[in-house]
Amino acid sequence: MSKLIIHRGTREIGGSALEINTDKTKLLFDFGIPLESMEKENYSLEDYKLPINGLYREEKQMFDAVFLTHAHPDHYGLMQLINPDIPIYVSKITYDILLKVVPLLPKNIEEKLNLRIIEDEIDFGDIKVKAHNVDHSVAGACAYEIQAEGKTIVYTGDIRFHGRASWQSSVFKRKIQNPDYMIMEGTTLGRTEQEIVREEDLEPEFIKIFKSGKLPLVQFSPQNLDRFITVYRACLATGKTLVIDPYTCYVLKIYSPISKSIPQFDWKNIMVYFAKSTISDKLAETKELFRYKSKKITIEEIIDNPEKYVIKGNGVINKQILNKLDRDKISIVYSMWKGYLDKPGQFDNYKDIITPLHTSGHAYIEDLQKLVEKVQPKNLIPIHTECKEKYTELFNSNIIELDDGQELNI
Ligand SMILES: [Zn+2]
């Protein structure tokens, strides 16, 4: 008999961890840190440990493998606690982000990890796991299709159908047919705004703002490749030069194997502002930073000709520009989840010049309904949602609402 246990994620967004086991094999999918940790200055990974036997460093190994869906901390954040004898499987891009990008960040990975790249399918004898690439707000995301003792279980991870890689989610949707269980994320179920905004829809909006004559400070995550491409394309369309930081240059390099069309720091209409930060210091240690020297721009050059530039914001450059330019010459474009603005930050006194321009990393309800309609799972299990009770009214399938830690025989 196989079992499914969602250790965390049945009533919250983030911190996901779910286990599928048979008598012989034990697998874990995702091992994230809850999003509330982001609001804390100081916390220990131990604070978020889950009661899962045979997974941790100090314990006798009982798990055969761990699979991560993508490189967001609410899906990988606790992986350092995992016994290094247990392999952790990820996609090639997730592997590069976790090993080359995440170590630059303030809360970095100190422990050695047993990360491996999942090429296609892995066979454990009585369980087979297959990865399917899907579209999400970080590149390299995948869903998993698990065959366990004659039953098929699909775990979507975080998924959407409106980014530049939406075709990957569509291929996934076509390939999966009639699984016994689909464990599906429902992040957007609690959100009131359901107007479908696609990544491409943002480009004309950026162009409008870039034409306004003000210096745009655009806030977005460097790991959000889609957004980088959108902002860069809007710069090309308006003849602006995009000023980025060394961290963004480096992330673009990590993404470069995905496609030759991913812009790099030495492309036209890109300059680099050498923001002093712990990340720049780390890039200097490896000499990476010096590669960007030929494209260096100073704050004075920007201030002297603000109409020429668009700034990819970061804490350091935002502060410089807000200090040196009058507020009526600046427009702040907030291209991240608006909820982050509720926390105190450097834009507290600038709310009147902020324009939100964003699209979610998660599928809209309508797209989730189409997914369920096409895939026709025999049973649908909510995860990564604050609204599991809404699945019954929204989706045409047999809904199994689990609680964290509850065992389901499958
Ligand atoms: Zn995510």
XYZ file of C-alpha atoms and ligand atoms in Angstrom:
411
model
C 0.000 0.000 0.000
C 1.317 3.447 -0.919
C 0.775 6.463 1.265
C 0.701 10.193 0.739
C 1.368 12.628 3.559
C 1.419 16.382 3.057
C 3.617 17.397 5.965
C 3.054 21.091 5.344
C 1.089 23.040 2.733
C -2.560 22.002 3.143
C -3.538 25.395 4.554
C -0.720 27.759 3.730
C 1.166 29.161 0.778
C 4.799 28.119 1.049
C 6.774 25.809 3.290
C 5.606 22.851 1.199
C 6.693 19.293 1.943
C 4.979 16.087 0.927
C 5.887 12.451 1.228
C 4.973 9.489 -0.927
C 5.986 6.074 0.317
C 5.526 2.366 -0.221
C 6.753 -0.477 2.015
C 10.121 -0.277 0.283
C 10.587 3.310 -0.873
C 10.221 6.715 0.761
C 10.361 9.943 -1.212
C 9.934 13.579 -0.229
C 8.809 16.320 -2.619
C 9.856 19.881 -1.757
C 11.197 20.939 1.585
C 10.428 24.608 1.865
C 10.620 27.187 4.583
C 7.344 28.960 5.432
C 7.031 32.460 3.969
C 6.571 33.992 7.434
C 10.321 33.452 7.956
C 10.940 36.261 5.440
C 9.491 38.748 7.891
C 11.916 37.738 10.617
C 15.346 39.247 11.087
C 16.660 36.220 12.872
C 15.447 32.693 12.735
C 16.904 29.248 12.699
C 16.007 26.571 10.149
C 15.400 24.300 13.137
C 12.393 26.480 14.080
C 10.604 25.184 10.981
C 11.650 21.540 11.179
C 8.843 19.045 10.548
C 8.387 15.751 12.410
C 9.642 13.498 9.601
C 11.675 10.468 10.668
C 14.816 9.412 8.847
C 15.316 12.622 6.875
C 17.652 14.731 8.951
C 21.441 14.861 9.240
C 21.655 13.415 12.697
C 19.304 10.492 11.974
C 19.490 7.062 10.416
C 18.564 7.476 6.746
C 15.054 6.284 5.859
C 14.417 8.310 2.702
C 15.586 7.209 -0.743
C 15.473 10.648 -2.332
C 14.104 14.172 -2.202
C 12.755 16.021 -5.268
C 12.472 19.801 -5.421
C 10.123 21.505 -7.860
C 11.933 24.852 -8.180
C 14.371 27.333 -6.698
C 12.100 29.362 -4.431
C 12.900 29.206 -0.699
C 9.351 28.214 0.213
C 10.102 24.993 -1.715
C 13.822 24.364 -1.002
C 14.571 26.434 2.128
C 15.049 23.558 4.583
C 17.182 21.335 2.341
C 20.313 22.030 4.395
C 18.799 19.950 7.180
C 18.602 16.864 4.963
C 21.008 13.977 5.581
C 23.669 14.351 2.849
C 23.449 10.632 2.093
C 19.996 11.307 0.616
C 20.153 12.580 -2.971
C 18.176 15.733 -3.771
C 16.960 15.779 -7.380
C 16.312 19.028 -9.242
C 16.210 20.307 -12.828
C 19.448 21.538 -14.437
C 18.524 25.225 -14.056
C 17.409 24.750 -10.442
C 20.745 22.983 -9.804
C 22.664 25.998 -11.133
C 20.569 28.485 -9.159
C 20.910 26.531 -5.911
C 24.650 25.987 -6.250
C 25.780 29.202 -7.931
C 23.239 31.931 -7.147
C 21.761 31.124 -3.740
C 25.242 31.045 -2.077
C 25.550 34.771 -2.879
C 22.442 35.666 -0.890
C 22.557 36.754 2.753
C 20.961 33.573 4.116
C 23.245 31.315 2.195
C 23.760 27.592 2.117
C 26.527 26.544 4.476
C 26.228 22.784 4.333
C 27.365 20.505 1.571
C 24.388 19.250 -0.419
C 23.838 16.025 -2.309
C 22.192 17.735 -5.294
C 21.665 15.830 -8.535
C 20.141 16.724 -11.858
C 17.038 14.801 -12.879
C 17.302 14.188 -16.608
C 14.008 12.481 -17.235
C 12.746 9.557 -15.182
C 14.110 7.851 -12.065
C 13.103 4.308 -11.168
C 13.199 3.133 -7.541
C 11.693 -0.266 -8.309
C 8.191 0.225 -6.933
C 8.083 3.997 -7.538
C 8.981 5.860 -10.705
C 9.347 9.630 -10.827
C 9.224 11.690 -13.994
C 9.834 15.449 -14.213
C 7.815 17.779 -16.475
C 8.996 21.347 -17.065
C 6.385 23.971 -16.243
C 6.109 27.742 -16.358
C 6.615 29.691 -13.117
C 8.200 32.986 -12.034
C 11.608 31.353 -11.700
C 13.152 29.403 -14.586
C 13.678 25.655 -14.237
C 10.420 24.819 -12.433
C 9.002 21.331 -12.820
C 6.008 19.224 -11.858
C 6.380 15.547 -10.970
C 4.491 12.510 -12.184
C 4.865 9.623 -9.777
C 3.910 5.987 -10.461
C 3.613 4.088 -7.197
C 2.372 0.488 -7.176
C 0.026 0.980 -10.111
C -1.266 4.400 -9.054
C -0.356 7.681 -10.729
C 0.101 10.778 -8.620
C 0.846 14.167 -10.126
C 2.267 17.053 -8.117
C 2.078 20.383 -9.940
C 4.545 22.323 -7.761
C 4.064 26.024 -8.524
C 2.614 26.472 -11.994
C 1.151 29.120 -14.262
C -0.018 29.430 -17.851
C 0.667 33.092 -18.610
C 4.455 33.544 -18.588
C 6.920 33.367 -21.477
C 7.351 29.617 -20.878
C 3.599 28.934 -20.710
C 4.039 26.463 -23.584
C 5.837 24.169 -21.118
C 2.772 24.123 -18.844
C 0.610 23.413 -21.903
C 2.782 20.443 -22.906
C 2.533 19.148 -19.332
C -1.264 19.552 -19.437
C -1.468 17.542 -22.663
C 0.820 14.744 -21.458
C -0.964 13.977 -18.197
C -4.109 11.920 -18.607
C -6.485 10.743 -15.917
C -4.075 10.343 -12.979
C -5.444 8.781 -9.800
C -4.445 11.841 -7.812
C -3.411 15.357 -8.708
C -1.937 17.464 -5.918
C -2.505 20.965 -7.249
C -1.381 24.377 -5.997
C -4.084 26.985 -5.384
C -2.190 30.146 -4.500
C -4.528 32.548 -6.298
C -7.774 31.136 -4.900
C -7.756 33.644 -2.075
C -7.000 36.626 -4.297
C -9.787 38.904 -5.428
C -8.067 40.112 -8.624
C -8.504 37.457 -11.282
C -8.177 39.587 -14.396
C -5.741 37.645 -16.534
C -2.552 39.626 -17.101
C -0.026 37.853 -19.290
C 3.676 38.662 -19.248
C 3.416 40.102 -22.782
C 0.636 42.459 -21.617
C 3.137 44.221 -19.366
C 5.448 45.372 -22.161
C 3.192 48.171 -23.556
C 2.571 49.358 -19.991
C 6.310 49.610 -19.354
C 6.749 51.437 -22.655
C 4.144 54.028 -21.597
C 5.936 54.656 -18.319
C 9.375 54.793 -19.959
C 8.077 57.477 -22.321
C 6.872 59.676 -19.447
C 10.167 61.590 -19.219
C 10.769 60.531 -15.615
C 13.562 58.230 -14.491
C 11.972 54.808 -13.886
C 13.206 52.734 -10.940
C 11.852 49.279 -11.728
C 11.721 46.828 -8.821
C 11.791 43.128 -9.690
C 13.629 39.982 -8.727
C 16.739 39.292 -10.853
C 15.666 35.650 -10.888
C 12.440 36.592 -12.650
C 13.847 36.139 -16.146
C 10.524 36.863 -17.846
C 10.373 40.273 -16.225
C 13.952 41.083 -17.174
C 13.178 40.324 -20.796
C 9.994 42.424 -20.688
C 11.778 45.430 -19.174
C 14.707 45.091 -21.590
C 12.397 44.899 -24.603
C 10.560 48.024 -23.412
C 13.956 49.769 -23.114
C 14.858 48.824 -26.687
C 11.473 50.051 -27.907
C 11.963 53.439 -26.229
C 15.695 53.866 -26.869
C 16.542 53.715 -23.146
C 19.569 52.109 -21.560
C 18.817 49.642 -18.790
C 21.109 50.002 -15.774
C 21.518 46.731 -13.882
C 23.598 45.616 -10.909
C 26.369 42.984 -10.865
C 24.058 40.446 -9.225
C 21.647 40.683 -12.172
C 24.563 40.316 -14.651
C 25.603 37.162 -12.861
C 22.084 35.653 -12.747
C 21.750 36.284 -16.498
C 24.977 34.363 -17.043
C 23.613 31.417 -15.031
C 20.476 31.493 -17.190
C 22.415 31.700 -20.453
C 22.373 27.919 -21.184
C 18.558 28.085 -21.468
C 18.705 30.005 -24.735
C 20.990 32.214 -26.815
C 18.290 34.885 -26.761
C 18.686 35.613 -23.062
C 20.213 39.098 -22.830
C 23.652 39.418 -21.218
C 25.421 42.395 -19.650
C 27.452 43.125 -22.800
C 24.377 43.446 -25.016
C 23.368 46.834 -26.386
C 21.386 49.257 -24.199
C 22.669 47.696 -20.974
C 25.040 49.345 -18.474
C 26.169 48.185 -15.049
C 26.086 50.210 -11.840
C 28.582 48.778 -9.378
C 26.363 48.865 -6.302
C 28.364 48.120 -3.167
C 26.811 45.116 -1.479
C 27.737 41.794 0.071
C 26.810 40.165 -3.252
C 29.182 42.442 -5.200
C 31.909 41.668 -2.635
C 31.432 37.939 -3.186
C 31.521 38.412 -6.966
C 34.750 40.409 -6.562
C 36.354 37.521 -4.661
C 35.982 35.282 -7.684
C 36.950 38.080 -10.130
C 33.514 37.741 -11.734
C 32.764 41.382 -10.917
C 35.628 42.672 -13.078
C 34.129 41.129 -16.207
C 31.435 43.816 -16.093
C 33.894 46.750 -15.963
C 33.608 47.639 -19.651
C 29.929 48.495 -19.074
C 30.382 50.471 -15.873
C 28.251 53.578 -15.328
C 28.423 56.010 -12.393
C 25.577 57.580 -10.460
C 26.684 61.030 -11.739
C 26.255 59.956 -15.356
C 22.722 58.797 -14.566
C 21.788 61.935 -12.620
C 23.141 64.188 -15.390
C 20.999 62.518 -18.053
C 18.104 60.771 -16.319
C 16.002 60.757 -19.503
C 18.388 58.237 -21.070
C 18.018 55.479 -18.496
C 15.803 52.909 -16.844
C 17.100 51.584 -13.532
C 16.670 48.016 -12.357
C 16.218 48.918 -8.725
C 18.099 47.585 -5.748
C 18.459 48.971 -2.220
C 21.739 50.790 -2.921
C 20.941 52.493 -6.208
C 17.380 53.363 -5.140
C 18.758 55.205 -2.118
C 21.278 57.159 -4.206
C 18.707 58.220 -6.767
C 15.981 59.096 -4.273
C 18.535 61.290 -2.445
C 19.878 63.031 -5.518
C 16.874 63.565 -7.780
C 13.633 65.412 -7.004
C 10.692 63.059 -6.574
C 8.797 64.641 -9.489
C 11.590 63.423 -11.791
C 11.289 59.788 -10.673
C 8.721 57.071 -11.192
C 8.917 53.862 -9.168
C 7.547 50.789 -10.901
C 6.773 48.005 -8.477
C 7.025 44.809 -10.465
C 6.764 42.299 -7.635
C 3.971 41.012 -5.447
C 2.254 44.117 -3.993
C 1.989 42.508 -0.549
C 5.704 43.188 0.029
C 4.939 46.924 0.017
C 2.922 46.576 3.219
C 6.150 45.950 5.104
C 8.210 49.000 6.124
C 10.836 49.816 3.527
C 12.647 52.476 1.570
C 9.515 53.481 -0.374
C 7.430 54.369 2.696
C 7.459 58.058 1.780
C 7.111 57.472 -1.946
C 3.817 55.603 -2.174
C 2.339 58.389 -4.353
C 4.877 57.810 -7.158
C 4.643 54.011 -7.237
C 2.997 52.240 -10.173
C 2.382 48.503 -9.634
C 3.029 46.452 -12.761
C 3.185 42.738 -12.233
C 1.764 39.382 -13.111
C 1.592 36.500 -10.719
C 3.894 33.490 -10.633
C 0.802 31.352 -10.101
C -2.022 30.219 -12.349
C -5.302 32.112 -12.337
C -8.397 30.182 -11.249
C -9.615 29.989 -14.855
C -6.355 28.346 -15.981
C -6.441 25.887 -13.071
C -9.997 24.959 -14.059
C -8.845 24.308 -17.632
C -6.000 22.160 -16.283
C -8.393 20.017 -14.232
C -10.829 19.844 -17.153
C -8.129 18.567 -19.517
C -6.252 16.245 -17.144
C -9.377 14.770 -15.503
C -7.767 13.561 -12.278
C -9.822 10.980 -10.393
C -9.014 12.814 -7.169
C -7.800 16.358 -6.637
C -5.830 17.338 -3.521
C -5.266 20.983 -2.527
C -1.784 22.243 -1.627
C -0.002 25.634 -1.421
C -3.264 27.433 -0.725
C -5.080 29.226 2.042
C -8.448 28.226 0.543
C -8.624 24.437 0.258
C -12.359 24.571 0.987
C -12.921 26.429 -2.313
C -11.700 23.513 -4.460
C -15.078 21.763 -4.200
C -17.006 24.642 -5.784
C -14.334 25.496 -8.363
C -13.078 22.196 -9.724
C -14.910 19.340 -11.312
C -13.216 16.386 -9.608
C -13.405 14.428 -6.385
C -11.700 16.700 -3.859
C -9.743 15.242 -0.966
C -8.985 17.918 1.608
C -6.082 16.772 3.746
C -4.649 18.245 6.914
C -0.936 18.657 7.496
C 0.533 15.352 8.623
C -2.558 13.279 7.773
C -1.866 9.952 6.019
C -3.802 9.046 2.890
C -3.749 5.469 1.605
C -3.472 5.505 -2.152
Zn 7.415 29.390 -6.352
